Amino acid sequence: MTGSSAARPIRLGTRGSALAVAQSSQVAEALRAASGRPVELVEVVTTGDRSAAPVQRLGVGVFVSALRDALLGGEIDVAVHSYKDLPTEPATGLVIAAVPERADPRDVLVAAGGVGLAKLPVGARIGTGAPRRMAQLNALGAGLTCVPIRGNVDTRLRKVESGELDAVVVAAAGLQRLGRLTEVTEFLDPDVVLPAPAQGALAVECRVTDAELTATVRALDHPATRAAVLAERALLATLEAGCSAPVGGYATVMNGVLSLRGVVVTLDGSTSIRRLGTGTPADAESVGRRLAAELLDAGADSLLESAR
């Protein structure tokens, strides 16, 4: 490494929300330690940040395209994404150099009065922006009313504090990175609400041409997390379902075995198809594709079509 490159700060691109900055700051700290170079955060405003419209209406990639443009344009050197926001197709000229160890992938309930999911009364209003969460909550048959919401973590939790909603369902990882896990009423068992593919994971992206920086960033990679996320996203890609589809996918790696659970649910929760697949971490993408094929053979395509 030349003296000039060693002295120049690594420009790390991030969205400007409190959560994005918190998770990017964690990556920046690890990158400083791995590279011995200063790292500065560069905030990039994305289409998803500018609009209050539902994410499914805005389309896949609304939170990442501006970051990728800035990376390809040389305005930043590294981009940090919430992995679940990335389109499943690879981006030309870019490489995911590292997938750091995943935060808690589960969804959590934050409810007024600290009550759990089973204690919410019939008709209780639960806020969530994700069709996947709505579908699985509806599938419980508990008479809950799902209310579509958008906004950052503060905005969502305030809707419970103000009494506008009885509860919200959000990702545990977001509250964990913001230091707000004490506000969680209940961690939702994946058997009840299966997380989104790649939930809780980050993707650290570099330009393909930056071989030296890419090699440095690889020090942040967590192989078990990468394998789990590859399996989950291969499931999503093979189903041809975007990040806003009512699809859950969650993989774990234990004792050299990768286990992947997948679910497709109708939005009203009336029908769901669940399957489990296993394999080795090295075979992660094949595990995802095989499980998707099993779901499709069981009728998942008609469920996804009804959701569209």
CSV table of C-alpha atoms in Angstrom, one decimal:
chain,number,residue,atom,x,y,z
A,1,MET,CA,0.0,0.0,0.0
A,2,THR,CA,1.5,3.4,-0.9
A,3,GLY,CA,1.9,6.1,1.7
A,4,SER,CA,-0.6,8.4,0.0
A,5,SER,CA,-3.3,5.7,-0.2
A,6,ALA,CA,-2.7,4.8,3.4
A,7,ALA,CA,-3.2,8.4,4.5
A,8,ARG,CA,-6.3,9.1,2.5
A,9,PRO,CA,-9.5,8.3,4.3
A,10,ILE,CA,-11.8,5.6,3.1
A,11,ARG,CA,-15.1,7.2,2.1
A,12,LEU,CA,-17.9,5.0,3.4
A,13,GLY,CA,-21.3,5.7,1.8
A,14,THR,CA,-24.4,5.4,4.0
A,15,ARG,CA,-28.0,6.4,4.0
A,16,GLY,CA,-28.6,9.2,6.5
A,17,SER,CA,-31.2,7.7,8.8
A,18,ALA,CA,-30.2,7.1,12.4
A,19,LEU,CA,-30.3,3.3,11.9
A,20,ALA,CA,-28.2,3.5,8.7
A,21,VAL,CA,-25.6,5.7,10.3
A,22,ALA,CA,-25.5,3.5,13.4
A,23,GLN,CA,-24.8,0.3,11.4
A,24,SER,CA,-22.4,2.1,9.0
A,25,SER,CA,-20.5,3.4,12.0
A,26,GLN,CA,-20.0,-0.1,13.3
A,27,VAL,CA,-18.6,-1.1,9.8
A,28,ALA,CA,-16.4,2.0,9.8
A,29,GLU,CA,-14.9,1.1,13.1
A,30,ALA,CA,-14.1,-2.5,12.0
A,31,LEU,CA,-12.7,-1.2,8.7
A,32,ARG,CA,-10.4,1.3,10.5
A,33,ALA,CA,-9.1,-1.6,12.6
A,34,ALA,CA,-8.6,-3.8,9.5
A,35,SER,CA,-7.0,-1.2,7.3
A,36,GLY,CA,-5.2,1.1,9.6
A,37,ARG,CA,-6.7,4.0,7.7
A,38,PRO,CA,-9.2,6.7,8.7
A,39,VAL,CA,-12.7,6.1,7.5
A,40,GLU,CA,-15.2,8.9,7.0
A,41,LEU,CA,-19.0,8.5,6.6
A,42,VAL,CA,-20.6,10.1,3.5
A,43,GLU,CA,-24.4,10.4,3.6
A,44,VAL,CA,-26.2,9.7,0.4
A,45,VAL,CA,-29.9,10.4,0.0
A,46,THR,CA,-31.9,7.6,-1.8
A,47,THR,CA,-35.2,7.5,-3.6
A,48,GLY,CA,-36.7,5.6,-0.7
A,49,ASP,CA,-35.6,8.4,1.8
A,50,ARG,CA,-37.3,11.1,-0.3
A,51,SER,CA,-40.7,9.4,-0.7
A,52,ALA,CA,-43.4,8.5,1.8
A,53,ALA,CA,-45.0,6.0,-0.6
A,54,PRO,CA,-45.1,2.3,0.3
A,55,VAL,CA,-41.9,0.5,-0.5
A,56,GLN,CA,-43.7,-2.0,-2.7
A,57,ARG,CA,-45.0,0.8,-4.8
A,58,LEU,CA,-41.6,2.4,-5.2
A,59,GLY,CA,-40.0,-0.9,-6.3
A,60,VAL,CA,-37.0,-3.0,-5.5
A,61,GLY,CA,-33.7,-1.2,-4.9
A,62,VAL,CA,-35.1,2.2,-3.8
A,63,PHE,CA,-32.7,2.4,-0.8
A,64,VAL,CA,-29.6,1.2,-2.7
A,65,SER,CA,-29.5,2.7,-6.2
A,66,ALA,CA,-28.2,6.1,-5.2
A,67,LEU,CA,-25.5,4.5,-3.1
A,68,ARG,CA,-24.4,2.3,-6.0
A,69,ASP,CA,-24.4,5.2,-8.3
A,70,ALA,CA,-22.1,7.1,-5.9
A,71,LEU,CA,-19.9,4.1,-5.6
A,72,LEU,CA,-19.6,3.6,-9.4
A,73,GLY,CA,-19.1,7.4,-9.9
A,74,GLY,CA,-16.2,7.4,-7.5
A,75,GLU,CA,-17.9,9.7,-4.9
A,76,ILE,CA,-17.4,7.0,-2.3
A,77,ASP,CA,-15.1,4.0,-1.9
A,78,VAL,CA,-17.3,1.6,0.0
A,79,ALA,CA,-21.1,1.3,0.4
A,80,VAL,CA,-23.0,-0.2,3.4
A,81,HIS,CA,-26.4,-1.6,2.7
A,82,SER,CA,-29.1,-3.5,4.7
A,83,TYR,CA,-28.7,-6.7,2.8
A,84,LYS,CA,-32.4,-7.3,2.6
A,85,ASP,CA,-32.8,-4.1,0.6
A,86,LEU,CA,-30.6,-5.2,-2.3
A,87,PRO,CA,-32.1,-6.5,-5.5
A,88,THR,CA,-31.3,-10.2,-6.0
A,89,GLU,CA,-29.5,-9.5,-9.3
A,90,PRO,CA,-25.8,-8.7,-9.0
A,91,ALA,CA,-24.8,-5.1,-9.9
A,92,THR,CA,-22.3,-4.8,-12.8
A,93,GLY,CA,-19.0,-3.5,-11.7
A,94,LEU,CA,-19.6,-4.0,-8.0
A,95,VAL,CA,-18.8,-6.8,-5.5
A,96,ILE,CA,-20.1,-7.6,-2.1
A,97,ALA,CA,-16.7,-7.7,-0.4
A,98,ALA,CA,-18.0,-8.5,3.1
A,99,VAL,CA,-21.0,-9.7,4.9
A,100,PRO,CA,-20.3,-9.0,8.6
A,101,GLU,CA,-21.7,-11.2,11.3
A,102,ARG,CA,-25.4,-10.9,11.4
A,103,ALA,CA,-27.4,-9.1,14.1
A,104,ASP,CA,-30.5,-10.8,15.5
A,105,PRO,CA,-32.6,-11.7,12.4
A,106,ARG,CA,-36.0,-12.0,14.2
A,107,ASP,CA,-38.9,-9.7,14.1
A,108,VAL,CA,-40.0,-8.1,17.4
A,109,LEU,CA,-43.3,-6.8,18.8
A,110,VAL,CA,-43.4,-3.4,20.6
A,111,ALA,CA,-46.9,-3.1,22.2
A,112,ALA,CA,-48.6,-0.7,24.4
A,113,GLY,CA,-48.7,-1.8,28.0
A,114,GLY,CA,-46.0,-4.4,27.3
A,115,VAL,CA,-48.4,-7.1,26.3
A,116,GLY,CA,-47.3,-10.0,24.1
A,117,LEU,CA,-48.7,-11.1,20.8
A,118,ALA,CA,-51.0,-13.7,22.3
A,119,LYS,CA,-52.5,-11.1,24.7
A,120,LEU,CA,-53.4,-8.5,22.1
A,121,PRO,CA,-57.2,-8.1,21.9
A,122,VAL,CA,-59.2,-8.9,18.7
A,123,GLY,CA,-59.1,-5.9,16.5
A,124,ALA,CA,-55.8,-4.6,17.9
A,125,ARG,CA,-54.1,-2.3,15.3
A,126,ILE,CA,-50.5,-3.5,14.5
A,127,GLY,CA,-48.4,-1.3,12.3
A,128,THR,CA,-45.9,-2.8,9.8
A,129,GLY,CA,-44.8,-1.8,6.3
A,130,ALA,CA,-44.0,-5.4,5.2
A,131,PRO,CA,-46.6,-7.6,3.3
A,132,ARG,CA,-44.6,-10.6,4.7
A,133,ARG,CA,-45.3,-9.6,8.3
A,134,MET,CA,-48.9,-8.7,7.5
A,135,ALA,CA,-49.5,-12.1,5.8
A,136,GLN,CA,-48.0,-14.1,8.7
A,137,LEU,CA,-49.8,-12.0,11.4
A,138,ASN,CA,-53.1,-12.5,9.5
A,139,ALA,CA,-52.3,-16.3,9.3
A,140,LEU,CA,-52.5,-16.4,13.1
A,141,GLY,CA,-56.3,-16.0,12.9
A,142,ALA,CA,-56.3,-13.8,16.0
A,143,GLY,CA,-58.4,-11.0,14.5
A,144,LEU,CA,-55.6,-8.5,14.4
A,145,THR,CA,-55.8,-5.5,12.2
A,146,CYS,CA,-52.6,-4.8,10.2
A,147,VAL,CA,-52.0,-1.1,9.4
A,148,PRO,CA,-49.5,-0.2,6.7
A,149,ILE,CA,-46.8,2.2,8.0
A,150,ARG,CA,-43.5,3.7,6.8
A,151,GLY,CA,-40.9,5.7,8.5
A,152,ASN,CA,-37.8,5.3,10.7
A,153,VAL,CA,-37.7,3.4,13.9
A,154,ASP,CA,-38.6,6.5,16.0
A,155,THR,CA,-41.6,7.3,13.8
A,156,ARG,CA,-42.9,3.8,14.2
A,157,LEU,CA,-42.5,3.5,17.9
A,158,ARG,CA,-44.1,6.9,18.5
A,159,LYS,CA,-47.3,5.6,16.9
A,160,VAL,CA,-47.5,3.2,19.8
A,161,GLU,CA,-46.6,5.8,22.4
A,162,SER,CA,-49.2,8.2,21.1
A,163,GLY,CA,-52.0,5.5,21.1
A,164,GLU,CA,-52.4,5.7,17.3
A,165,LEU,CA,-51.5,2.0,17.1
A,166,ASP,CA,-51.6,-0.8,19.7
A,167,ALA,CA,-48.3,-2.3,18.5
A,168,VAL,CA,-45.8,-2.3,15.8
A,169,VAL,CA,-43.6,-5.2,14.4
A,170,VAL,CA,-40.1,-4.2,13.4
A,171,ALA,CA,-36.7,-5.9,12.9
A,172,ALA,CA,-34.8,-6.8,16.1
A,173,ALA,CA,-31.6,-5.9,14.4
A,174,GLY,CA,-32.6,-2.2,14.0
A,175,LEU,CA,-33.4,-1.8,17.7
A,176,GLN,CA,-30.3,-3.8,18.6
A,177,ARG,CA,-28.0,-1.4,16.6
A,178,LEU,CA,-29.8,1.6,18.0
A,179,GLY,CA,-29.4,0.4,21.6
A,180,ARG,CA,-33.2,0.2,22.1
A,181,LEU,CA,-33.8,-3.5,22.7
A,182,THR,CA,-35.3,-2.7,26.1
A,183,GLU,CA,-38.4,-1.4,24.3
A,184,VAL,CA,-39.1,-4.9,22.9
A,185,THR,CA,-42.3,-6.5,24.2
A,186,GLU,CA,-41.7,-9.9,22.5
A,187,PHE,CA,-39.2,-11.5,20.2
A,188,LEU,CA,-41.3,-13.3,17.6
A,189,ASP,CA,-40.4,-17.0,17.1
A,190,PRO,CA,-39.5,-17.7,13.5
A,191,ASP,CA,-42.0,-20.5,13.6
A,192,VAL,CA,-44.7,-17.8,14.0
A,193,VAL,CA,-43.2,-15.0,11.9
A,194,LEU,CA,-40.4,-16.1,9.6
A,195,PRO,CA,-37.9,-13.2,9.0
A,196,ALA,CA,-37.3,-11.7,5.6
A,197,PRO,CA,-34.4,-13.1,3.6
A,198,ALA,CA,-31.1,-11.5,4.7
A,199,GLN,CA,-32.8,-9.6,7.6
A,200,GLY,CA,-30.3,-8.4,10.2
A,201,ALA,CA,-27.4,-8.8,7.7
A,202,LEU,CA,-25.3,-6.0,6.1
A,203,ALA,CA,-23.6,-6.0,2.7
A,204,VAL,CA,-20.4,-4.0,2.3
A,205,GLU,CA,-19.9,-3.3,-1.4
A,206,CYS,CA,-16.8,-2.2,-3.3
A,207,ARG,CA,-15.9,-1.5,-7.0
A,208,VAL,CA,-14.6,-4.7,-8.7
A,209,THR,CA,-11.6,-2.6,-9.9
A,210,ASP,CA,-10.6,-1.7,-6.3
A,211,ALA,CA,-8.8,-5.0,-5.7
A,212,GLU,CA,-6.6,-3.8,-2.8
A,213,LEU,CA,-9.5,-2.2,-0.9
A,214,THR,CA,-11.8,-5.2,-1.6
A,215,ALA,CA,-9.1,-7.5,-0.1
A,216,THR,CA,-9.0,-5.3,3.0
A,217,VAL,CA,-12.8,-5.2,3.4
A,218,ARG,CA,-12.9,-9.0,3.1
A,219,ALA,CA,-11.5,-9.1,6.6
A,220,LEU,CA,-14.9,-8.1,7.9
A,221,ASP,CA,-16.6,-11.1,6.3
A,222,HIS,CA,-18.4,-13.7,8.4
A,223,PRO,CA,-18.6,-16.9,6.4
A,224,ALA,CA,-21.5,-18.5,8.2
A,225,THR,CA,-23.6,-15.3,7.8
A,226,ARG,CA,-22.6,-15.1,4.1
A,227,ALA,CA,-23.7,-18.7,3.5
A,228,ALA,CA,-27.0,-18.2,5.3
A,229,VAL,CA,-27.8,-15.0,3.4
A,230,LEU,CA,-26.8,-16.6,0.0
A,231,ALA,CA,-29.2,-19.4,0.6
A,232,GLU,CA,-32.0,-17.1,1.7
A,233,ARG,CA,-31.6,-14.8,-1.3
A,234,ALA,CA,-31.3,-17.7,-3.8
A,235,LEU,CA,-34.7,-18.8,-2.4
A,236,LEU,CA,-36.1,-15.3,-3.1
A,237,ALA,CA,-34.5,-15.0,-6.5
A,238,THR,CA,-35.8,-18.4,-7.7
A,239,LEU,CA,-39.3,-17.6,-6.5
A,240,GLU,CA,-38.9,-14.4,-8.6
A,241,ALA,CA,-40.3,-12.5,-5.5
A,242,GLY,CA,-39.0,-9.1,-4.6
A,243,CYS,CA,-38.1,-7.9,-1.1
A,244,SER,CA,-41.7,-6.7,-0.5
A,245,ALA,CA,-43.4,-10.1,-1.4
A,246,PRO,CA,-45.0,-12.2,1.4
A,247,VAL,CA,-42.0,-14.5,1.5
A,248,GLY,CA,-40.0,-15.5,4.6
A,249,GLY,CA,-36.6,-17.2,4.5
A,250,TYR,CA,-34.2,-17.9,7.3
A,251,ALA,CA,-31.1,-20.1,7.3
A,252,THR,CA,-28.8,-21.1,10.1
A,253,VAL,CA,-25.4,-22.8,10.0
A,254,MET,CA,-24.6,-25.3,12.8
A,255,ASN,CA,-22.0,-28.0,12.9
A,256,GLY,CA,-21.3,-27.7,9.2
A,257,VAL,CA,-25.0,-28.0,8.2
A,258,LEU,CA,-27.0,-25.2,6.7
A,259,SER,CA,-30.7,-25.4,7.4
A,260,LEU,CA,-33.1,-23.1,5.4
A,261,ARG,CA,-36.7,-22.5,6.2
A,262,GLY,CA,-39.0,-20.9,3.7
A,263,VAL,CA,-42.6,-19.8,3.7
A,264,VAL,CA,-45.0,-18.2,1.1
A,265,VAL,CA,-48.3,-16.8,2.5
A,266,THR,CA,-51.3,-15.2,0.9
A,267,LEU,CA,-51.8,-11.6,2.1
A,268,ASP,CA,-54.9,-12.5,4.0
A,269,GLY,CA,-53.1,-15.3,5.7
A,270,SER,CA,-55.6,-17.9,4.6
A,271,THR,CA,-53.1,-20.1,2.9
A,272,SER,CA,-49.4,-20.7,3.5
A,273,ILE,CA,-46.8,-23.2,2.3
A,274,ARG,CA,-43.7,-24.0,4.4
A,275,ARG,CA,-40.7,-26.1,3.6
A,276,LEU,CA,-37.3,-26.9,5.0
A,277,GLY,CA,-34.1,-27.6,3.1
A,278,THR,CA,-30.6,-28.6,4.3
A,279,GLY,CA,-27.1,-28.8,2.8
A,280,THR,CA,-23.6,-27.6,3.3
A,281,PRO,CA,-22.6,-23.9,3.6
A,282,ALA,CA,-20.5,-24.3,0.4
A,283,ASP,CA,-23.8,-25.4,-1.4
A,284,ALA,CA,-25.8,-22.5,0.0
A,285,GLU,CA,-27.2,-21.1,-3.2
A,286,SER,CA,-28.2,-24.6,-4.4
A,287,VAL,CA,-30.0,-25.2,-1.1
A,288,GLY,CA,-32.0,-22.0,-1.7
A,289,ARG,CA,-32.9,-22.9,-5.3
A,290,ARG,CA,-33.9,-26.4,-4.4
A,291,LEU,CA,-36.2,-25.2,-1.5
A,292,ALA,CA,-37.8,-22.6,-3.9
A,293,ALA,CA,-38.5,-25.4,-6.4
A,294,GLU,CA,-40.2,-27.4,-3.7
A,295,LEU,CA,-42.3,-24.4,-2.7
A,296,LEU,CA,-43.2,-23.8,-6.3
A,297,ASP,CA,-44.1,-27.5,-6.8
A,298,ALA,CA,-46.4,-27.1,-3.8
A,299,GLY,CA,-48.3,-24.2,-5.4
A,300,ALA,CA,-46.3,-21.2,-4.2
A,301,ASP,CA,-46.5,-19.6,-7.6
A,302,SER,CA,-50.3,-19.1,-7.4
A,303,LEU,CA,-49.9,-17.6,-3.9
A,304,LEU,CA,-47.4,-15.1,-5.1
A,305,GLU,CA,-49.5,-14.3,-8.1
A,306,SER,CA,-52.5,-13.5,-5.9
A,307,ALA,CA,-50.2,-11.2,-3.8
A,308,ARG,CA,-49.2,-9.3,-6.9
